[in-house]
Amino acid sequence: MRGVFITFEGPEGSGKTTQARLLAAYLKKRGYETVLTREPGGTEIGDAVRKILLDPDFKDMGEVTELLLLAASRAQNVKARIKPALERGSVVICDRFTDSTLAYQGFGRHFDIKLLMSLNKIATGGIFPDFTFLLDLPVEKGLERSRALGKAESREGKGDRIEQEGLQFHRRLREGFLELARRDPKRIKVVTAQDEIDSAHKIIKDLADDFLSKKTLRRG
């Protein structure tokens, strides 16, 4: 019995991390065996890679270096956490996955999409999300939120290495996410991130309930 793989995507400051946590807590209360992870990160190795990727001191990091570090973190996350949980029949929720690579490195950095899809396939071993929530909001609002959080976390409000990219980069990746949703509307559901947290959570849990009601999954 294979589990279900749900991902959360969105531009900076969209609140996907909060919503992923809320959904995981909700599904656990409903009795689903649920695993929450993130990218980059999710494992000890992945978390170490995450620190490198987001460190604002590494402004000279090459785009190919960035891409391969992301793929390495993903490969470890799939091997250590995602694949074993799916094989147990669990619901796996991941804060970012392959769609982020297509949006950030494809639309944002201009890498060839087919090349990225091939790299994603290698890193994931062919594992692909069953259902994806795309949290969307205007770029300026998202960066304002994200940098405010960074200030609270002692990043002095300047943002991490990705947040410090220019507005045009962030606009390209937001449009990239929306384009991916247009191409795959059955899997990717767009949820406005401008709503109150509780309002967005209700939409998300209703969509998740409807999707999971059609599945046979492990219950605690």
PDB file of C-alpha atoms in Angstrom:
ATOM      1  CA  MET A   1       0.000   0.000   0.000  1.00  0.00           C
ATOM      2  CA  ARG A   2       1.681   3.201  -1.170  1.00  0.00           C
ATOM      3  CA  GLY A   3       1.053   6.368   0.776  1.00  0.00           C
ATOM      4  CA  VAL A   4       0.188   9.823  -0.564  1.00  0.00           C
ATOM      5  CA  PHE A   5       2.702  12.554  -1.321  1.00  0.00           C
ATOM      6  CA  ILE A   6       1.502  16.145  -0.817  1.00  0.00           C
ATOM      7  CA  THR A   7       3.708  19.164  -1.489  1.00  0.00           C
ATOM      8  CA  PHE A   8       3.465  22.863  -0.710  1.00  0.00           C
ATOM      9  CA  GLU A   9       4.923  25.375  -3.130  1.00  0.00           C
ATOM     10  CA  GLY A  10       5.023  29.132  -3.504  1.00  0.00           C
ATOM     11  CA  PRO A  11       7.209  32.220  -3.728  1.00  0.00           C
ATOM     12  CA  GLU A  12       9.034  33.751  -0.780  1.00  0.00           C
ATOM     13  CA  GLY A  13       6.779  34.775   2.104  1.00  0.00           C
ATOM     14  CA  SER A  14       3.740  32.846   0.873  1.00  0.00           C
ATOM     15  CA  GLY A  15       3.222  31.073   4.187  1.00  0.00           C
ATOM     16  CA  LYS A  16       3.622  27.575   2.797  1.00  0.00           C
ATOM     17  CA  THR A  17       5.715  26.431   5.763  1.00  0.00           C
ATOM     18  CA  THR A  18       2.982  27.458   8.200  1.00  0.00           C
ATOM     19  CA  GLN A  19       0.282  25.824   6.097  1.00  0.00           C
ATOM     20  CA  ALA A  20       2.280  22.609   5.693  1.00  0.00           C
ATOM     21  CA  ARG A  21       2.623  22.364   9.466  1.00  0.00           C
ATOM     22  CA  LEU A  22      -1.061  23.087  10.016  1.00  0.00           C
ATOM     23  CA  LEU A  23      -2.126  20.422   7.536  1.00  0.00           C
ATOM     24  CA  ALA A  24       0.243  17.863   9.042  1.00  0.00           C
ATOM     25  CA  ALA A  25      -1.173  18.523  12.520  1.00  0.00           C
ATOM     26  CA  TYR A  26      -4.744  18.314  11.199  1.00  0.00           C
ATOM     27  CA  LEU A  27      -4.185  15.004   9.413  1.00  0.00           C
ATOM     28  CA  LYS A  28      -2.477  13.503  12.464  1.00  0.00           C
ATOM     29  CA  LYS A  29      -5.552  14.400  14.533  1.00  0.00           C
ATOM     30  CA  ARG A  30      -7.670  12.641  11.929  1.00  0.00           C
ATOM     31  CA  GLY A  31      -5.616   9.507  12.469  1.00  0.00           C
ATOM     32  CA  TYR A  32      -3.390   9.520   9.413  1.00  0.00           C
ATOM     33  CA  GLU A  33       0.226   8.488   9.851  1.00  0.00           C
ATOM     34  CA  THR A  34       1.817  11.718   8.658  1.00  0.00           C
ATOM     35  CA  VAL A  35       5.419  12.704   7.932  1.00  0.00           C
ATOM     36  CA  LEU A  36       6.376  16.368   7.503  1.00  0.00           C
ATOM     37  CA  THR A  37       9.620  17.318   5.789  1.00  0.00           C
ATOM     38  CA  ARG A  38      11.085  20.214   3.820  1.00  0.00           C
ATOM     39  CA  GLU A  39      13.464  21.199   1.034  1.00  0.00           C
ATOM     40  CA  PRO A  40      16.207  22.005   1.032  1.00  0.00           C
ATOM     41  CA  GLY A  41      16.676  20.090   4.269  1.00  0.00           C
ATOM     42  CA  GLY A  42      14.611  17.406   5.939  1.00  0.00           C
ATOM     43  CA  THR A  43      17.652  15.349   6.946  1.00  0.00           C
ATOM     44  CA  GLU A  44      20.889  16.069   8.794  1.00  0.00           C
ATOM     45  CA  ILE A  45      22.754  16.225   5.492  1.00  0.00           C
ATOM     46  CA  GLY A  46      20.020  18.265   3.845  1.00  0.00           C
ATOM     47  CA  ASP A  47      19.908  20.773   6.689  1.00  0.00           C
ATOM     48  CA  ALA A  48      23.667  21.296   6.349  1.00  0.00           C
ATOM     49  CA  VAL A  49      23.208  21.923   2.619  1.00  0.00           C
ATOM     50  CA  ARG A  50      20.340  24.317   3.377  1.00  0.00           C
ATOM     51  CA  LYS A  51      22.596  26.488   5.522  1.00  0.00           C
ATOM     52  CA  ILE A  52      25.067  26.776   2.667  1.00  0.00           C
ATOM     53  CA  LEU A  53      22.397  27.534   0.066  1.00  0.00           C
ATOM     54  CA  LEU A  54      20.738  30.294   2.082  1.00  0.00           C
ATOM     55  CA  ASP A  55      23.835  31.886   3.604  1.00  0.00           C
ATOM     56  CA  PRO A  56      23.912  35.511   2.348  1.00  0.00           C
ATOM     57  CA  ASP A  57      27.711  35.488   2.620  1.00  0.00           C
ATOM     58  CA  PHE A  58      27.862  33.087  -0.343  1.00  0.00           C
ATOM     59  CA  LYS A  59      26.773  35.649  -2.928  1.00  0.00           C
ATOM     60  CA  ASP A  60      29.287  34.329  -5.430  1.00  0.00           C
ATOM     61  CA  MET A  61      27.741  30.835  -5.505  1.00  0.00           C
ATOM     62  CA  GLY A  62      27.434  29.666  -9.098  1.00  0.00           C
ATOM     63  CA  GLU A  63      24.032  28.783 -10.501  1.00  0.00           C
ATOM     64  CA  VAL A  64      25.150  25.243 -11.387  1.00  0.00           C
ATOM     65  CA  THR A  65      26.544  24.805  -7.871  1.00  0.00           C
ATOM     66  CA  GLU A  66      23.201  25.936  -6.437  1.00  0.00           C
ATOM     67  CA  LEU A  67      21.269  23.543  -8.669  1.00  0.00           C
ATOM     68  CA  LEU A  68      23.390  20.516  -7.802  1.00  0.00           C
ATOM     69  CA  LEU A  69      23.325  21.249  -4.070  1.00  0.00           C
ATOM     70  CA  LEU A  70      19.519  21.384  -4.216  1.00  0.00           C
ATOM     71  CA  ALA A  71      19.421  18.088  -6.082  1.00  0.00           C
ATOM     72  CA  ALA A  72      21.767  16.477  -3.547  1.00  0.00           C
ATOM     73  CA  SER A  73      19.610  17.607  -0.629  1.00  0.00           C
ATOM     74  CA  ARG A  74      16.516  16.241  -2.389  1.00  0.00           C
ATOM     75  CA  ALA A  75      18.122  12.888  -3.139  1.00  0.00           C
ATOM     76  CA  GLN A  76      18.968  12.417   0.543  1.00  0.00           C
ATOM     77  CA  ASN A  77      15.487  13.494   1.660  1.00  0.00           C
ATOM     78  CA  VAL A  78      13.860  11.011  -0.703  1.00  0.00           C
ATOM     79  CA  LYS A  79      16.163   8.184   0.343  1.00  0.00           C
ATOM     80  CA  ALA A  80      16.002   8.762   4.097  1.00  0.00           C
ATOM     81  CA  ARG A  81      12.489  10.067   4.700  1.00  0.00           C
ATOM     82  CA  ILE A  82      10.082  10.363   1.779  1.00  0.00           C
ATOM     83  CA  LYS A  83      10.398   6.965   0.097  1.00  0.00           C
ATOM     84  CA  PRO A  84      10.356   4.900   3.336  1.00  0.00           C
ATOM     85  CA  ALA A  85       7.275   6.777   4.589  1.00  0.00           C
ATOM     86  CA  LEU A  86       5.414   6.307   1.320  1.00  0.00           C
ATOM     87  CA  GLU A  87       6.254   2.614   1.372  1.00  0.00           C
ATOM     88  CA  ARG A  88       4.689   2.403   4.861  1.00  0.00           C
ATOM     89  CA  GLY A  89       1.472   3.902   3.511  1.00  0.00           C
ATOM     90  CA  SER A  90       1.914   7.290   5.220  1.00  0.00           C
ATOM     91  CA  VAL A  91       0.844  10.752   4.112  1.00  0.00           C
ATOM     92  CA  VAL A  92       4.053  12.648   3.357  1.00  0.00           C
ATOM     93  CA  ILE A  93       3.907  16.447   3.340  1.00  0.00           C
ATOM     94  CA  CYS A  94       6.909  18.285   1.920  1.00  0.00           C
ATOM     95  CA  ASP A  95       7.541  22.025   2.116  1.00  0.00           C
ATOM     96  CA  ARG A  96       8.879  22.504  -1.457  1.00  0.00           C
ATOM     97  CA  PHE A  97       9.839  19.799  -3.931  1.00  0.00           C
ATOM     98  CA  THR A  98      10.486  19.458  -7.653  1.00  0.00           C
ATOM     99  CA  ASP A  99       8.156  22.279  -8.731  1.00  0.00           C
ATOM    100  CA  SER A 100      10.401  24.711  -6.848  1.00  0.00           C
ATOM    101  CA  THR A 101      13.341  23.631  -8.985  1.00  0.00           C
ATOM    102  CA  LEU A 102      11.349  24.277 -12.152  1.00  0.00           C
ATOM    103  CA  ALA A 103      10.218  27.692 -10.894  1.00  0.00           C
ATOM    104  CA  TYR A 104      13.438  28.945  -9.269  1.00  0.00           C
ATOM    105  CA  GLN A 105      16.067  27.390 -11.510  1.00  0.00           C
ATOM    106  CA  GLY A 106      13.963  27.142 -14.671  1.00  0.00           C
ATOM    107  CA  PHE A 107      11.893  30.337 -14.820  1.00  0.00           C
ATOM    108  CA  GLY A 108      14.084  32.253 -12.371  1.00  0.00           C
ATOM    109  CA  ARG A 109      17.598  31.223 -13.475  1.00  0.00           C
ATOM    110  CA  HIS A 110      16.715  30.266 -17.078  1.00  0.00           C
ATOM    111  CA  PHE A 111      17.907  26.656 -16.954  1.00  0.00           C
ATOM    112  CA  ASP A 112      16.386  24.396 -19.585  1.00  0.00           C
ATOM    113  CA  ILE A 113      13.177  22.885 -18.183  1.00  0.00           C
ATOM    114  CA  LYS A 114      13.767  19.480 -19.779  1.00  0.00           C
ATOM    115  CA  LEU A 115      17.237  19.354 -18.225  1.00  0.00           C
ATOM    116  CA  LEU A 116      15.755  20.181 -14.811  1.00  0.00           C
ATOM    117  CA  MET A 117      13.094  17.506 -15.192  1.00  0.00           C
ATOM    118  CA  SER A 118      15.790  14.946 -15.949  1.00  0.00           C
ATOM    119  CA  LEU A 119      17.811  16.015 -12.913  1.00  0.00           C
ATOM    120  CA  ASN A 120      14.689  15.899 -10.740  1.00  0.00           C
ATOM    121  CA  LYS A 121      14.019  12.359 -11.922  1.00  0.00           C
ATOM    122  CA  ILE A 122      17.530  11.283 -10.913  1.00  0.00           C
ATOM    123  CA  ALA A 123      17.275  12.950  -7.496  1.00  0.00           C
ATOM    124  CA  THR A 124      13.816  11.562  -6.722  1.00  0.00           C
ATOM    125  CA  GLY A 125      14.116   8.110  -8.254  1.00  0.00           C
ATOM    126  CA  GLY A 126      10.886   8.884 -10.087  1.00  0.00           C
ATOM    127  CA  ILE A 127       8.856   9.858  -6.999  1.00  0.00           C
ATOM    128  CA  PHE A 128       6.417  12.635  -7.891  1.00  0.00           C
ATOM    129  CA  PRO A 129       3.820  14.578  -5.864  1.00  0.00           C
ATOM    130  CA  ASP A 130       0.249  13.291  -5.908  1.00  0.00           C
ATOM    131  CA  PHE A 131      -1.203  16.629  -4.885  1.00  0.00           C
ATOM    132  CA  THR A 132       0.280  20.121  -4.602  1.00  0.00           C
ATOM    133  CA  PHE A 133      -0.850  23.314  -2.922  1.00  0.00           C
ATOM    134  CA  LEU A 134       0.523  26.470  -4.535  1.00  0.00           C
ATOM    135  CA  LEU A 135       0.268  29.437  -2.194  1.00  0.00           C
ATOM    136  CA  ASP A 136       0.298  32.627  -4.229  1.00  0.00           C
ATOM    137  CA  LEU A 137       0.607  36.312  -3.440  1.00  0.00           C
ATOM    138  CA  PRO A 138       2.194  39.416  -5.011  1.00  0.00           C
ATOM    139  CA  VAL A 139       5.979  39.356  -4.962  1.00  0.00           C
ATOM    140  CA  GLU A 140       6.400  42.612  -3.041  1.00  0.00           C
ATOM    141  CA  LYS A 141       4.054  41.469  -0.270  1.00  0.00           C
ATOM    142  CA  GLY A 142       5.782  38.104   0.008  1.00  0.00           C
ATOM    143  CA  LEU A 143       9.265  39.609   0.260  1.00  0.00           C
ATOM    144  CA  GLU A 144       8.053  42.104   2.853  1.00  0.00           C
ATOM    145  CA  ARG A 145       6.720  39.236   4.965  1.00  0.00           C
ATOM    146  CA  SER A 146       9.790  37.088   4.474  1.00  0.00           C
ATOM    147  CA  ARG A 147      12.255  39.832   5.334  1.00  0.00           C
ATOM    148  CA  ALA A 148      10.233  40.795   8.407  1.00  0.00           C
ATOM    149  CA  LEU A 149      10.550  37.206   9.567  1.00  0.00           C
ATOM    150  CA  GLY A 150      14.261  37.321   8.787  1.00  0.00           C
ATOM    151  CA  LYS A 151      14.628  40.420  10.935  1.00  0.00           C
ATOM    152  CA  ALA A 152      12.950  38.577  13.803  1.00  0.00           C
ATOM    153  CA  GLU A 153      15.433  35.748  13.249  1.00  0.00           C
ATOM    154  CA  SER A 154      18.404  38.165  13.447  1.00  0.00           C
ATOM    155  CA  ARG A 155      19.092  38.397   9.710  1.00  0.00           C
ATOM    156  CA  GLU A 156      18.763  42.174  10.116  1.00  0.00           C
ATOM    157  CA  GLY A 157      15.832  42.256   7.711  1.00  0.00           C
ATOM    158  CA  LYS A 158      18.076  41.836   4.679  1.00  0.00           C
ATOM    159  CA  GLY A 159      16.866  38.348   3.842  1.00  0.00           C
ATOM    160  CA  ASP A 160      18.745  35.163   3.004  1.00  0.00           C
ATOM    161  CA  ARG A 161      20.723  34.646  -0.201  1.00  0.00           C
ATOM    162  CA  ILE A 162      17.604  33.872  -2.274  1.00  0.00           C
ATOM    163  CA  GLU A 163      15.481  36.640  -0.763  1.00  0.00           C
ATOM    164  CA  GLN A 164      18.196  39.127  -1.729  1.00  0.00           C
ATOM    165  CA  GLU A 165      17.690  38.420  -5.435  1.00  0.00           C
ATOM    166  CA  GLY A 166      16.155  41.278  -7.435  1.00  0.00           C
ATOM    167  CA  LEU A 167      12.446  41.819  -7.993  1.00  0.00           C
ATOM    168  CA  GLN A 168      12.601  40.606 -11.598  1.00  0.00           C
ATOM    169  CA  PHE A 169      13.922  37.236 -10.462  1.00  0.00           C
ATOM    170  CA  HIS A 170      11.109  36.854  -7.932  1.00  0.00           C
ATOM    171  CA  ARG A 171       8.506  37.933 -10.479  1.00  0.00           C
ATOM    172  CA  ARG A 172       9.776  35.338 -12.947  1.00  0.00           C
ATOM    173  CA  LEU A 173       9.604  32.533 -10.417  1.00  0.00           C
ATOM    174  CA  ARG A 174       6.093  33.527  -9.281  1.00  0.00           C
ATOM    175  CA  GLU A 175       4.937  33.464 -12.890  1.00  0.00           C
ATOM    176  CA  GLY A 176       6.732  30.145 -13.238  1.00  0.00           C
ATOM    177  CA  PHE A 177       4.728  28.642 -10.404  1.00  0.00           C
ATOM    178  CA  LEU A 178       1.479  29.926 -11.902  1.00  0.00           C
ATOM    179  CA  GLU A 179       2.438  28.547 -15.310  1.00  0.00           C
ATOM    180  CA  LEU A 180       3.092  25.125 -13.766  1.00  0.00           C
ATOM    181  CA  ALA A 181      -0.369  25.284 -12.190  1.00  0.00           C
ATOM    182  CA  ARG A 182      -1.923  26.141 -15.550  1.00  0.00           C
ATOM    183  CA  ARG A 183      -0.184  23.142 -17.110  1.00  0.00           C
ATOM    184  CA  ASP A 184      -1.257  20.711 -14.373  1.00  0.00           C
ATOM    185  CA  PRO A 185      -4.503  22.008 -12.814  1.00  0.00           C
ATOM    186  CA  LYS A 186      -5.633  18.593 -11.606  1.00  0.00           C
ATOM    187  CA  ARG A 187      -2.599  18.211  -9.325  1.00  0.00           C
ATOM    188  CA  ILE A 188      -1.687  21.813  -8.479  1.00  0.00           C
ATOM    189  CA  LYS A 189      -4.319  23.835  -6.635  1.00  0.00           C
ATOM    190  CA  VAL A 190      -3.695  27.561  -6.256  1.00  0.00           C
ATOM    191  CA  VAL A 191      -4.605  29.041  -2.863  1.00  0.00           C
ATOM    192  CA  THR A 192      -4.326  32.774  -2.288  1.00  0.00           C
ATOM    193  CA  ALA A 193      -1.848  33.536   0.472  1.00  0.00           C
ATOM    194  CA  GLN A 194      -3.281  37.003   1.075  1.00  0.00           C
ATOM    195  CA  ASP A 195      -6.138  35.546   3.104  1.00  0.00           C
ATOM    196  CA  GLU A 196      -5.943  35.111   6.870  1.00  0.00           C
ATOM    197  CA  ILE A 197      -4.016  31.998   7.924  1.00  0.00           C
ATOM    198  CA  ASP A 198      -7.179  30.300   9.195  1.00  0.00           C
ATOM    199  CA  SER A 199      -9.077  31.005   5.970  1.00  0.00           C
ATOM    200  CA  ALA A 200      -6.326  29.532   3.804  1.00  0.00           C
ATOM    201  CA  HIS A 201      -6.027  26.539   6.143  1.00  0.00           C
ATOM    202  CA  LYS A 202      -9.743  25.792   5.804  1.00  0.00           C
ATOM    203  CA  ILE A 203      -9.481  25.779   2.011  1.00  0.00           C
ATOM    204  CA  ILE A 204      -6.416  23.535   2.176  1.00  0.00           C
ATOM    205  CA  LYS A 205      -7.851  21.017   4.633  1.00  0.00           C
ATOM    206  CA  ASP A 206     -11.119  20.801   2.656  1.00  0.00           C
ATOM    207  CA  LEU A 207      -9.208  20.074  -0.546  1.00  0.00           C
ATOM    208  CA  ALA A 208      -6.998  17.568   1.272  1.00  0.00           C
ATOM    209  CA  ASP A 209     -10.001  15.819   2.836  1.00  0.00           C
ATOM    210  CA  ASP A 210     -11.645  15.469  -0.557  1.00  0.00           C
ATOM    211  CA  PHE A 211      -8.471  14.096  -2.145  1.00  0.00           C
ATOM    212  CA  LEU A 212      -7.646  11.690   0.686  1.00  0.00           C
ATOM    213  CA  SER A 213     -11.210  10.388   0.895  1.00  0.00           C
ATOM    214  CA  LYS A 214     -10.540   8.557  -2.364  1.00  0.00           C
ATOM    215  CA  LYS A 215      -7.420   6.830  -0.977  1.00  0.00           C
ATOM    216  CA  THR A 216      -6.807   3.837   1.280  1.00  0.00           C
ATOM    217  CA  LEU A 217      -4.161   4.858   3.789  1.00  0.00           C
ATOM    218  CA  ARG A 218      -2.571   3.796   7.030  1.00  0.00           C
ATOM    219  CA  ARG A 219      -4.391   5.101  10.097  1.00  0.00           C
ATOM    220  CA  GLY A 220      -2.981   5.305  13.597  1.00  0.00           C
TER     221      GLY A 220
END
